[in-house]
Amino acid sequence: MRHFFKYVLVICSCAPLFFQVVSAQMQEIHFKHLSINEGLSYNWVHCFLQDQYGFMWIGTDDGLNRYDGTAFKIYRKDPTNKQSLVSSCITTLFEDSQNRLWVGTYNGLALYDRQKDCFISQPDWPAFGITSIVEDEHHILWIGTTYYIYTIDISGTNILSFHPNLFKPKIGSISSGIVFKI
């Protein structure tokens, strides 16, 4: 009988803790939906990334959207501004090891300059559909496109391209130019 009361005492003392855990697990999760009604440039989203500063970058068919938790800032191609995006159709986003934001678009690659709030693009960078961007352990960016694979060193100066060898495949060559993901 004595053991019975000990068990009842232990169960009664643990019961409030049990109900707190169950109650915490039953709380509703709330989602905040972001659409054109909240300022997003377009509802069709291709990619998104949260950078080291907490900004959410959202790539759409109609611009790059930077969301700070309350409002959007939208970046688009402006033919009169050389420091705008190369295309308003954003296909992929990547933040490198130096915390720089690379933007892949339907018409090429751009690098976001945080200090000047503008974009840098070089004539020898890929100028067509960017599908994927990653960085390897040697700080080389691997850029997948709709035609080739490129490597660019982190400074953006040394560029190498890997062209498909469609007619005479060789060991070590790529057989198709279309790269979906690296």
CSV table of C-alpha atoms in Angstrom, one decimal:
chain,number,residue,atom,x,y,z
A,1,MET,CA,0.0,0.0,0.0
A,2,ARG,CA,2.9,2.3,0.8
A,3,HIS,CA,4.4,1.8,-2.6
A,4,PHE,CA,1.0,2.5,-4.2
A,5,PHE,CA,0.9,6.0,-2.6
A,6,LYS,CA,4.5,6.7,-3.7
A,7,TYR,CA,3.5,5.9,-7.3
A,8,VAL,CA,0.3,8.1,-7.1
A,9,LEU,CA,2.4,10.9,-5.6
A,10,VAL,CA,5.0,10.7,-8.4
A,11,ILE,CA,2.2,10.6,-11.1
A,12,CYS,CA,0.4,13.5,-9.6
A,13,SER,CA,3.6,15.6,-9.4
A,14,CYS,CA,4.5,14.9,-13.0
A,15,ALA,CA,1.0,15.4,-14.4
A,16,PRO,CA,1.2,19.2,-14.7
A,17,LEU,CA,4.5,18.9,-16.7
A,18,PHE,CA,2.9,16.3,-19.0
A,19,PHE,CA,0.0,18.6,-19.7
A,20,GLN,CA,2.3,21.6,-20.4
A,21,VAL,CA,4.2,19.6,-23.0
A,22,VAL,CA,1.0,18.3,-24.6
A,23,SER,CA,-0.4,21.8,-24.6
A,24,ALA,CA,2.7,23.3,-26.2
A,25,GLN,CA,2.6,20.7,-29.0
A,26,MET,CA,-1.0,21.4,-29.8
A,27,GLN,CA,-0.5,25.2,-30.4
A,28,GLU,CA,-1.4,26.3,-33.9
A,29,ILE,CA,1.4,27.2,-36.3
A,30,HIS,CA,0.7,30.5,-38.1
A,31,PHE,CA,2.0,31.2,-41.6
A,32,LYS,CA,2.3,34.6,-43.2
A,33,HIS,CA,1.5,34.5,-46.9
A,34,LEU,CA,3.3,36.9,-49.2
A,35,SER,CA,1.8,37.7,-52.5
A,36,ILE,CA,1.3,40.6,-54.9
A,37,ASN,CA,-1.3,41.9,-52.4
A,38,GLU,CA,1.6,42.4,-49.9
A,39,GLY,CA,4.0,43.9,-52.4
A,40,LEU,CA,5.6,40.9,-54.1
A,41,SER,CA,6.3,41.7,-57.7
A,42,TYR,CA,4.8,38.5,-59.1
A,43,ASN,CA,3.2,35.4,-57.6
A,44,TRP,CA,5.4,32.9,-59.7
A,45,VAL,CA,8.5,32.4,-57.6
A,46,HIS,CA,11.5,30.6,-59.0
A,47,CYS,CA,13.9,30.8,-56.0
A,48,PHE,CA,14.4,32.4,-52.6
A,49,LEU,CA,17.3,32.8,-50.2
A,50,GLN,CA,17.7,34.3,-46.7
A,51,ASP,CA,21.0,36.2,-46.5
A,52,GLN,CA,23.3,36.6,-43.6
A,53,TYR,CA,21.6,39.9,-42.7
A,54,GLY,CA,18.2,38.3,-42.5
A,55,PHE,CA,16.8,39.7,-45.7
A,56,MET,CA,14.6,37.3,-47.8
A,57,TRP,CA,15.5,37.5,-51.5
A,58,ILE,CA,12.8,36.2,-53.7
A,59,GLY,CA,13.3,35.7,-57.5
A,60,THR,CA,10.3,35.9,-59.7
A,61,ASP,CA,9.5,36.3,-63.4
A,62,ASP,CA,9.1,40.0,-62.8
A,63,GLY,CA,12.1,41.0,-60.6
A,64,LEU,CA,14.2,40.3,-57.6
A,65,ASN,CA,12.3,41.1,-54.4
A,66,ARG,CA,14.1,41.9,-51.1
A,67,TYR,CA,11.9,41.5,-48.1
A,68,ASP,CA,12.9,42.8,-44.7
A,69,GLY,CA,10.0,41.4,-42.7
A,70,THR,CA,7.7,44.3,-43.3
A,71,ALA,CA,8.1,45.6,-46.8
A,72,PHE,CA,9.5,44.7,-50.3
A,73,LYS,CA,12.1,46.4,-52.4
A,74,ILE,CA,11.9,45.3,-56.0
A,75,TYR,CA,14.8,45.2,-58.5
A,76,ARG,CA,14.2,44.9,-62.2
A,77,LYS,CA,16.1,45.3,-65.4
A,78,ASP,CA,16.3,48.9,-66.5
A,79,PRO,CA,17.6,49.4,-70.1
A,80,THR,CA,18.7,52.9,-69.2
A,81,ASN,CA,20.8,51.8,-66.1
A,82,LYS,CA,23.9,49.7,-66.6
A,83,GLN,CA,23.9,48.9,-62.9
A,84,SER,CA,20.5,47.2,-63.0
A,85,LEU,CA,19.8,43.6,-63.4
A,86,VAL,CA,20.5,41.9,-66.8
A,87,SER,CA,17.0,40.5,-66.8
A,88,SER,CA,13.9,40.8,-64.6
A,89,CYS,CA,13.3,37.0,-64.7
A,90,ILE,CA,15.3,35.7,-61.7
A,91,THR,CA,16.1,32.0,-61.9
A,92,THR,CA,18.6,31.3,-59.1
A,93,LEU,CA,20.2,33.0,-56.1
A,94,PHE,CA,23.4,32.2,-54.2
A,95,GLU,CA,25.3,33.8,-51.3
A,96,ASP,CA,29.1,33.0,-51.5
A,97,SER,CA,31.6,32.5,-48.7
A,98,GLN,CA,32.3,36.3,-48.7
A,99,ASN,CA,28.5,36.9,-48.2
A,100,ARG,CA,28.1,38.4,-51.7
A,101,LEU,CA,24.8,37.8,-53.5
A,102,TRP,CA,25.0,36.3,-57.0
A,103,VAL,CA,21.8,36.5,-59.1
A,104,GLY,CA,21.2,34.2,-61.9
A,105,THR,CA,18.7,35.4,-64.5
A,106,TYR,CA,17.2,34.4,-67.8
A,107,ASN,CA,19.8,36.5,-69.6
A,108,GLY,CA,22.9,36.1,-67.5
A,109,LEU,CA,24.7,36.6,-64.2
A,110,ALA,CA,24.8,39.6,-61.9
A,111,LEU,CA,26.5,40.4,-58.6
A,112,TYR,CA,24.7,42.6,-56.0
A,113,ASP,CA,26.8,45.4,-54.6
A,114,ARG,CA,25.4,46.0,-51.1
A,115,GLN,CA,27.2,49.3,-50.5
A,116,LYS,CA,25.9,50.9,-53.7
A,117,ASP,CA,22.6,49.0,-53.8
A,118,CYS,CA,23.1,48.1,-57.5
A,119,PHE,CA,24.3,45.2,-59.6
A,120,ILE,CA,27.6,44.4,-61.3
A,121,SER,CA,27.7,42.4,-64.5
A,122,GLN,CA,30.8,41.6,-66.7
A,123,PRO,CA,30.7,41.2,-70.5
A,124,ASP,CA,32.6,37.8,-70.2
A,125,TRP,CA,30.2,36.4,-67.7
A,126,PRO,CA,27.5,34.0,-69.0
A,127,ALA,CA,24.9,36.0,-70.9
A,128,PHE,CA,22.1,33.4,-71.1
A,129,GLY,CA,19.9,31.3,-68.8
A,130,ILE,CA,21.6,30.7,-65.4
A,131,THR,CA,20.1,27.6,-63.8
A,132,SER,CA,22.4,26.9,-60.8
A,133,ILE,CA,25.2,28.5,-58.8
A,134,VAL,CA,27.4,26.8,-56.1
A,135,GLU,CA,30.8,27.3,-54.6
A,136,ASP,CA,33.4,24.6,-54.0
A,137,GLU,CA,36.0,24.3,-51.3
A,138,HIS,CA,38.6,26.3,-53.4
A,139,HIS,CA,36.2,29.3,-53.6
A,140,ILE,CA,35.4,28.6,-57.3
A,141,LEU,CA,31.8,29.3,-58.4
A,142,TRP,CA,30.3,26.7,-60.6
A,143,ILE,CA,27.6,28.2,-62.8
A,144,GLY,CA,25.1,26.0,-64.6
A,145,THR,CA,23.4,27.4,-67.7
A,146,THR,CA,21.1,26.4,-70.5
A,147,TYR,CA,24.2,25.9,-72.7
A,148,TYR,CA,27.4,25.3,-70.8
A,149,ILE,CA,29.0,24.9,-67.4
A,150,TYR,CA,31.2,27.8,-66.2
A,151,THR,CA,33.6,28.2,-63.4
A,152,ILE,CA,34.4,31.7,-62.1
A,153,ASP,CA,36.8,32.4,-59.3
A,154,ILE,CA,35.3,34.3,-56.3
A,155,SER,CA,36.8,37.6,-57.5
A,156,GLY,CA,34.8,37.1,-60.7
A,157,THR,CA,37.8,37.5,-63.0
A,158,ASN,CA,39.0,34.0,-64.0
A,159,ILE,CA,36.4,32.3,-66.1
A,160,LEU,CA,36.4,28.9,-67.7
A,161,SER,CA,33.7,27.2,-69.7
A,162,PHE,CA,32.9,23.6,-70.3
A,163,HIS,CA,31.2,23.2,-73.7
A,164,PRO,CA,29.3,20.0,-74.6
A,165,ASN,CA,30.9,17.7,-77.0
A,166,LEU,CA,27.8,16.6,-78.9
A,167,PHE,CA,29.4,15.1,-82.0
A,168,LYS,CA,32.4,13.2,-80.6
A,169,PRO,CA,31.9,12.5,-76.9
A,170,LYS,CA,35.1,12.1,-75.0
A,171,ILE,CA,35.8,10.9,-71.5
A,172,GLY,CA,35.6,13.9,-69.2
A,173,SER,CA,33.4,16.0,-71.5
A,174,ILE,CA,29.7,16.8,-71.0
A,175,SER,CA,27.3,15.4,-73.5
A,176,SER,CA,24.6,18.1,-73.2
A,177,GLY,CA,24.8,21.7,-72.5
A,178,ILE,CA,21.6,22.0,-70.4
A,179,VAL,CA,22.4,22.0,-66.7
A,180,PHE,CA,19.4,21.9,-64.4
A,181,LYS,CA,21.2,21.8,-61.1
A,182,ILE,CA,24.8,21.6,-59.7
